[in-house]
Short mmCIF file of C-alpha atoms and ligand atoms in Angstrom, two decimals:
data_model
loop_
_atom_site.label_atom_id
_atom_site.label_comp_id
_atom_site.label_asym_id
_atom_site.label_seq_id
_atom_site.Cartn_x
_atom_site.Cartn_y
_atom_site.Cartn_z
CA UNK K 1 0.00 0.00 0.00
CA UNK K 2 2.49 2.16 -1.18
CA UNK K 3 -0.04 5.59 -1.47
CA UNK K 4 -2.45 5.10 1.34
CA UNK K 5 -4.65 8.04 2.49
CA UNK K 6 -2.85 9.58 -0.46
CA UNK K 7 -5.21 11.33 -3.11
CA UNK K 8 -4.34 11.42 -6.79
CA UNK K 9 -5.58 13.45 -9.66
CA UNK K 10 -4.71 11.91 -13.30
CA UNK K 11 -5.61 13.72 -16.71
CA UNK K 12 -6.37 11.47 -19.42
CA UNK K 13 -7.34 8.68 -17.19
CA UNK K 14 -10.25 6.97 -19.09
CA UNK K 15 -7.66 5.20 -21.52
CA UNK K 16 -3.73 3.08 -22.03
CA UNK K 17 -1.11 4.67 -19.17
CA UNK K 18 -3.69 7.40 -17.60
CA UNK K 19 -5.80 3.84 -16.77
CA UNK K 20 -3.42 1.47 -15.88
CA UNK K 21 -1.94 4.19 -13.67
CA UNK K 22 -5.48 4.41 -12.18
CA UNK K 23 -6.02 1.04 -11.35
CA UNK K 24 -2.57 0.56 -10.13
CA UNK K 25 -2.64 3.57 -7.94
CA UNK K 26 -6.30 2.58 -6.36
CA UNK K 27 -4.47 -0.97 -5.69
CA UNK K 28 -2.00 0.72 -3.74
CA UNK K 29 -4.75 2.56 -1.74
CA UNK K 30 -4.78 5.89 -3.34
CA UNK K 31 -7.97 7.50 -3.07
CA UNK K 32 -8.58 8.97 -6.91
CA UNK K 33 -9.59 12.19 -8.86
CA UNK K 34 -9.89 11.29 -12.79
CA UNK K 35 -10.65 13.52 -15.21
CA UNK K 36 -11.04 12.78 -18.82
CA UNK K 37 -13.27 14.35 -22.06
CA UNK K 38 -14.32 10.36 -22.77
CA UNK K 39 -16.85 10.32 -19.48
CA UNK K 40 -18.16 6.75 -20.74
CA UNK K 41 -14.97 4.73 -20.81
CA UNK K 42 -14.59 7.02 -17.62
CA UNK K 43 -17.25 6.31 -15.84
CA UNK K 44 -16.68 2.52 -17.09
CA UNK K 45 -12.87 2.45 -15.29
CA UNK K 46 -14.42 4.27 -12.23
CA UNK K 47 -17.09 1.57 -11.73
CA UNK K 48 -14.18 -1.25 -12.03
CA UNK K 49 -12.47 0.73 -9.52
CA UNK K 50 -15.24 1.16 -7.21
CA UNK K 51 -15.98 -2.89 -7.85
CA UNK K 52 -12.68 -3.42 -6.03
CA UNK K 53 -13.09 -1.45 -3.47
CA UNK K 54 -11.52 1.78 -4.02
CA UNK K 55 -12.68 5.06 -3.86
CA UNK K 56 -12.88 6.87 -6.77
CA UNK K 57 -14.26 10.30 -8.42
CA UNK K 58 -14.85 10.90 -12.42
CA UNK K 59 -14.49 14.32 -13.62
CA UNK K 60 -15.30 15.15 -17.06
CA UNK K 61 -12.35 17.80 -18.01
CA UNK K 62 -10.73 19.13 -21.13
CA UNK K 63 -7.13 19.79 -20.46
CA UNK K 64 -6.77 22.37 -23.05
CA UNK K 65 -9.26 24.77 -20.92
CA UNK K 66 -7.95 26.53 -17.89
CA UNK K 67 -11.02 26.43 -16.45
CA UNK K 68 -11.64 22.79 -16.37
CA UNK K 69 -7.95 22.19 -14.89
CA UNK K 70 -9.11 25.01 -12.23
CA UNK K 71 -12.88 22.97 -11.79
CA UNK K 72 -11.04 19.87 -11.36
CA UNK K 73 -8.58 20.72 -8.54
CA UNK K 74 -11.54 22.83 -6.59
CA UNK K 75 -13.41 19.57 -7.17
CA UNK K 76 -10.70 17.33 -5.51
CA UNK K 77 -10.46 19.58 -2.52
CA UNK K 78 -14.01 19.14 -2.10
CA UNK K 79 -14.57 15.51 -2.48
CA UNK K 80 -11.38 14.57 -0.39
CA UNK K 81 -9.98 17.62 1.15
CA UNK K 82 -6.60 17.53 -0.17
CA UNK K 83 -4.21 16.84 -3.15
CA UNK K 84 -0.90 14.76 -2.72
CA UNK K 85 -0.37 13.54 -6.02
CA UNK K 86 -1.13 14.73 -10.02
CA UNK K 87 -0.51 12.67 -13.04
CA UNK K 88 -0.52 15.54 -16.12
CA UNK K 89 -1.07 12.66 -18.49
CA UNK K 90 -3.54 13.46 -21.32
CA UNK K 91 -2.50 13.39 -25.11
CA UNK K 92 -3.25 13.42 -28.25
CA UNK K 93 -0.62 12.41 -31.21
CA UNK K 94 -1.71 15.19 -33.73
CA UNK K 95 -1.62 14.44 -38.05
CA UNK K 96 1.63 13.41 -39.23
CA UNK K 97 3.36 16.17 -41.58
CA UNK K 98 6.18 17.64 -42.34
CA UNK K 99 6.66 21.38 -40.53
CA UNK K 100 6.39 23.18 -44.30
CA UNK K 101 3.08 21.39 -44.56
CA UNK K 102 1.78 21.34 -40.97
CA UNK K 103 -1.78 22.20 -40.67
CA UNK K 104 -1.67 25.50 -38.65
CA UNK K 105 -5.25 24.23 -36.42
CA UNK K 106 -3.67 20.54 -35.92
CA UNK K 107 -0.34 22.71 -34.41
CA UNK K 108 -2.54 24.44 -32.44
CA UNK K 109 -4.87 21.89 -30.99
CA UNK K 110 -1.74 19.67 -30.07
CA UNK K 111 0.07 22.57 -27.95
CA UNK K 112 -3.14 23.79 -26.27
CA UNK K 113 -3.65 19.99 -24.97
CA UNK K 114 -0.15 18.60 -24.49
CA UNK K 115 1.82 21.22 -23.54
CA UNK K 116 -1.08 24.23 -22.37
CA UNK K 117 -2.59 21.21 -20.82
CA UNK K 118 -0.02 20.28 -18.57
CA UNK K 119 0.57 23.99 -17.90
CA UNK K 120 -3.19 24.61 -16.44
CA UNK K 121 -2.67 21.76 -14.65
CA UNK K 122 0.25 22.54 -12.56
CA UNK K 123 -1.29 26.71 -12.09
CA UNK K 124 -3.98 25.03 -9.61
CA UNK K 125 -2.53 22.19 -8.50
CA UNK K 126 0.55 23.56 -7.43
CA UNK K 127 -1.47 26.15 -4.95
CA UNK K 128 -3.31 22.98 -3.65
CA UNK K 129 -0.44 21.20 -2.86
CA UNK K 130 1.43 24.58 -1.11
CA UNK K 131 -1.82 24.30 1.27
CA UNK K 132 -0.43 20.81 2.03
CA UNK K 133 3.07 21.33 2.42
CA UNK K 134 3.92 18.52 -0.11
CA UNK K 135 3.19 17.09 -3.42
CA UNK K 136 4.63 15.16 -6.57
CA UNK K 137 3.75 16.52 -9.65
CA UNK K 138 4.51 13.75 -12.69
CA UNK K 139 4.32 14.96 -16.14
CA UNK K 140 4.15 12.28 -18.94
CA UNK K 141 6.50 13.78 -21.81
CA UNK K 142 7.55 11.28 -24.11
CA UNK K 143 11.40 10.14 -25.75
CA UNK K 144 9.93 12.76 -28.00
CA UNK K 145 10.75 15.54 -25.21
CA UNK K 146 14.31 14.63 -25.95
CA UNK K 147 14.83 14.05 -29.76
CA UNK K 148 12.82 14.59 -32.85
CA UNK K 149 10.61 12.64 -34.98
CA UNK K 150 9.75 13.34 -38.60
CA UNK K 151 6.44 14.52 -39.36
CA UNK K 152 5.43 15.25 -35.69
CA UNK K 153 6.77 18.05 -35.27
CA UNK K 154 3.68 20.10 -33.16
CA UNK K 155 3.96 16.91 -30.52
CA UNK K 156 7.43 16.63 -30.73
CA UNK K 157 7.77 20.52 -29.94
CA UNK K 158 5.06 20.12 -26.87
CA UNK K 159 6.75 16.96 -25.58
CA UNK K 160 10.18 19.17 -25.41
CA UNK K 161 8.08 21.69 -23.97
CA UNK K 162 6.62 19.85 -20.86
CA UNK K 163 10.17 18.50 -20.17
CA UNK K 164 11.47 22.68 -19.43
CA UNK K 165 8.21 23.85 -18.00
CA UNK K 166 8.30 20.07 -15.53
CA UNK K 167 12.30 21.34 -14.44
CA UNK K 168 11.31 25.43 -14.36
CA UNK K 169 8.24 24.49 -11.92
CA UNK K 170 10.85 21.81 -10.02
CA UNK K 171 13.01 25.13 -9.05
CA UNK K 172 10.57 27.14 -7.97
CA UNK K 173 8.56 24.02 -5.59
CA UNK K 174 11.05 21.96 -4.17
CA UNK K 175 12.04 23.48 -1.55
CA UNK K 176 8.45 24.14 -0.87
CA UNK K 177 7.60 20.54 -0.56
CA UNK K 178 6.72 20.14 -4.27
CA UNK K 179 8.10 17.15 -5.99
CA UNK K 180 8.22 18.01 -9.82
CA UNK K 181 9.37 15.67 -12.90
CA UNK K 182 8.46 14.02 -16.21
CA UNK K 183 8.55 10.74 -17.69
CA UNK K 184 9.46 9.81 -21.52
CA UNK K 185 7.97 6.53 -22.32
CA UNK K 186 8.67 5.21 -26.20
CA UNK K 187 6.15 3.87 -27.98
CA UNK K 188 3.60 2.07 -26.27
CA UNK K 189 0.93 -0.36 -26.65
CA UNK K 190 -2.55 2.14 -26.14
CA UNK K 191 -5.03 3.67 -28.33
CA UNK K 192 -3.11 6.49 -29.44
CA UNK K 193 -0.93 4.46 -31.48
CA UNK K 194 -4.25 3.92 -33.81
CA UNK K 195 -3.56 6.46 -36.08
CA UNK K 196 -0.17 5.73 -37.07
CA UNK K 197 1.04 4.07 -40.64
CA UNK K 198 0.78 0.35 -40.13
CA UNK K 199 3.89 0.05 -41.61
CA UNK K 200 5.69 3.03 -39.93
CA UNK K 201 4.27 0.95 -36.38
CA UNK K 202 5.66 -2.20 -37.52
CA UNK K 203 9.14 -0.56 -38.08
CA UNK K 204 8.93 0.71 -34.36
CA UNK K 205 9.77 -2.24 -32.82
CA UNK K 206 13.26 -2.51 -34.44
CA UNK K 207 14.24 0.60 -33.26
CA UNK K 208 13.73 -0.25 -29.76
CA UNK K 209 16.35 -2.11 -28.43
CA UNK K 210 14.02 -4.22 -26.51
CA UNK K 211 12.37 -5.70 -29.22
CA UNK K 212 8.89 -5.03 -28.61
CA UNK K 213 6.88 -1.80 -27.87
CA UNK K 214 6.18 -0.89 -23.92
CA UNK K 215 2.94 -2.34 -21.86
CA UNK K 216 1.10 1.21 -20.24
CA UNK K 217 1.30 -1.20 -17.07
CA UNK K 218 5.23 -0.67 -16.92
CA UNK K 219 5.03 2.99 -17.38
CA UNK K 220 2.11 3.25 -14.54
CA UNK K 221 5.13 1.29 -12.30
CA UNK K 222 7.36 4.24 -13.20
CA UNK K 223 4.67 6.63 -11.81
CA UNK K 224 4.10 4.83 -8.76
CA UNK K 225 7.49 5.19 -7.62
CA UNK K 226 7.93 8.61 -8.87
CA UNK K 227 4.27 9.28 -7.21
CA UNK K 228 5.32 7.38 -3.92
CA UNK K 229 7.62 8.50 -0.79
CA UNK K 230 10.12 6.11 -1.74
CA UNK K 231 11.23 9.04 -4.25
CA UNK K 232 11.39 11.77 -1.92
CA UNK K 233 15.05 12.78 -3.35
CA UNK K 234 13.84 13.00 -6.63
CA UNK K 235 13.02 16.15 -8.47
CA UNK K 236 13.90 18.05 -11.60
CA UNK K 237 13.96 15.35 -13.66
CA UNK K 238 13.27 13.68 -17.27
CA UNK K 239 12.92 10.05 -16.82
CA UNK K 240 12.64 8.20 -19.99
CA UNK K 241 11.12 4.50 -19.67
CA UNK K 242 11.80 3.29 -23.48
CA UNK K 243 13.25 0.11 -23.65
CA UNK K 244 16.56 1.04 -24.26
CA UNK K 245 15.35 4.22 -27.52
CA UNK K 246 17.27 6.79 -26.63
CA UNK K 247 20.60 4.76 -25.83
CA UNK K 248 21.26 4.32 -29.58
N1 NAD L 301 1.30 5.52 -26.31
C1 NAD L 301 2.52 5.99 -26.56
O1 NAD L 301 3.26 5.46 -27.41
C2 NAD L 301 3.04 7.16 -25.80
C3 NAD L 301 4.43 7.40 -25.83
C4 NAD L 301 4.95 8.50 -25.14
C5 NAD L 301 4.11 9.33 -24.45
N2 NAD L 301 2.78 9.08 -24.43
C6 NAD L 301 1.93 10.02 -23.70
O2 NAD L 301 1.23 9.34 -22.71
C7 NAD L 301 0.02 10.05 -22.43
C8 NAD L 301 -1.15 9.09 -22.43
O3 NAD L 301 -1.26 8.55 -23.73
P1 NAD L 301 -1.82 7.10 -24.04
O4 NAD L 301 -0.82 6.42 -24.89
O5 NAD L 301 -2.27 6.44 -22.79
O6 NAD L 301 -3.03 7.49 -24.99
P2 NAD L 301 -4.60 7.13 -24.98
O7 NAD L 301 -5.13 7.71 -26.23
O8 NAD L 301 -4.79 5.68 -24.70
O9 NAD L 301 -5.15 7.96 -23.72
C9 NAD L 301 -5.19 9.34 -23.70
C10 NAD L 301 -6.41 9.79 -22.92
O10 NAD L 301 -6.41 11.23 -22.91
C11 NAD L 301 -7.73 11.65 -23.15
N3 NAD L 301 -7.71 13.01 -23.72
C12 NAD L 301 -7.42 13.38 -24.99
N4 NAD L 301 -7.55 14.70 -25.12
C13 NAD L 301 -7.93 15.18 -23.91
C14 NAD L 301 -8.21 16.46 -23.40
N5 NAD L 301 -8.17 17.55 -24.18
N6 NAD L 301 -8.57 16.59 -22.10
C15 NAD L 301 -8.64 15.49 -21.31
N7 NAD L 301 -8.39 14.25 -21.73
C16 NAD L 301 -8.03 14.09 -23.01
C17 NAD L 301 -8.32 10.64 -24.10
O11 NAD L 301 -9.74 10.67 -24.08
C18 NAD L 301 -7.74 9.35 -23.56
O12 NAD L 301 -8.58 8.78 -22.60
C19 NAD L 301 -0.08 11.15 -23.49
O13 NAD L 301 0.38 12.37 -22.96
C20 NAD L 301 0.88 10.68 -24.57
O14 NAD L 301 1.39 11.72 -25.33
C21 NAD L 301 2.24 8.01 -25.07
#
């Protein structure tokens, strides 16, 4: 029970790492704030949460609106009184094009939900958390908040851009109690891979040194510790979880 009496907010929660993170967290004993635009696959989770006995809350938020991020973390407060812990994990992969080409809306839509996102997220949880006196704050980046990828260049530029804002907010917090850092998994088995070429997916795998693409249950593992007191040390940083991408 590694987050008893702990309570958790996670963006993006109804689907791949945002649920497996869920139901890992609630397994540990983390009581739960989800938020997520797909209310029926979130209400769906919160039920199979609430079948196992933990205690869980659905939201229905749109991370690219300030005022959602603002609703959620007044909601929190009210339900359980507090905020330890917030998962900024909600995504979307954007078209594929080159920059030259990029559709100027697409570019837009991408940085107000992946990188805006993760901003209006930390503006109200972070003054929750000061109440508190302590709080870890886990971003999920990407390897793309590292390096670049053809043809993605809006998520590729937001990914970079949660990595900075994640170590900018790290200064200003931890010595205020505030735990702040970002993970970079690779490419992983969940939903938002549907888009991609089928060919360009199957080519993936041989660039991770693994063999195989990642399971959202190992990144989730990742966030527990990072979420956890067992990390108390740890701030500032970019942890990628990629199966060995970013060593070649
Ligand atoms: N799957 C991968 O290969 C991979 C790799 C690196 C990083 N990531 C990142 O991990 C995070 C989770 O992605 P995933 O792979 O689990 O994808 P997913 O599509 O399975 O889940 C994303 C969830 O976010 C929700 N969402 C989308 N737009 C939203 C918005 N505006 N407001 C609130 N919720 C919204 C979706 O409804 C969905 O439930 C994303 O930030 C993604 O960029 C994923």
């Amino acid at each position: 029970m590694e987050l008893k009496g702990k309570v958790a907010l996670i963006t993006g929660a109804a689907s791949g790492i945002g649920e497996s993170t869920a139901l890992l967290f609630a397994g540990e004993g983390a009581r739960l704030f989800l938020t997520d635009i797909d209310t029926e696959k979130g209400e769906e989770l919160t039920r199979k949460i609430e079948q196992k006995g933990g205690e869980v809350v659905f939201f229905k938020a749109d991370t690219s609106k300030s005022e959602d991020s603002e609703r959620s973390v007044a909601e929190t407060l009210k339900r359980f009184g507090k905020l330890d812990i917030a998962i900024n994990n909600a995504g979307i992969g954007g078209s594929q094009h080159p920059v030259g080409e990029y559709p100027v809306a697409d570019w837009d839509k991408v940085i107000a939900v992946n990188l805006s996102g993760v901003f209006y997220g930390m503006r109200y949880q972070i003054p929750a958390m000061l109440n508190n006196g302590n709080g870890s704050i886990i971003n999920v980046a990407s390897i793309l908040g590292s390096v670049g990828f053809a043809n993605s260049a809006a998520y590729v530029a937001a990914k970079h851009g949660v990595v900075g804002l994640s170590k900018s907010a790290a200064l200003e917090y931890s010595a205020k109690g505030i735990r702040v850092n970002s993970v970079g998994p690779a490419f992983i088995k969940t939903p938002l891979l549907k888009d991609l070429d089928k060919d360009l997916l199957s080519q993936l795998v041989n660039v991770h040194p693994i063999g195989r693409l990642g399971e959202p249950q190992e990144v989730a593992e990742l966030l527990l510790w990072l979420a956890s007191d067992r990390a108390t040390f740890v701030t500032g940083s970019y942890y990628p979880i990629d199966g060995g991408y970013l060593a070649q």
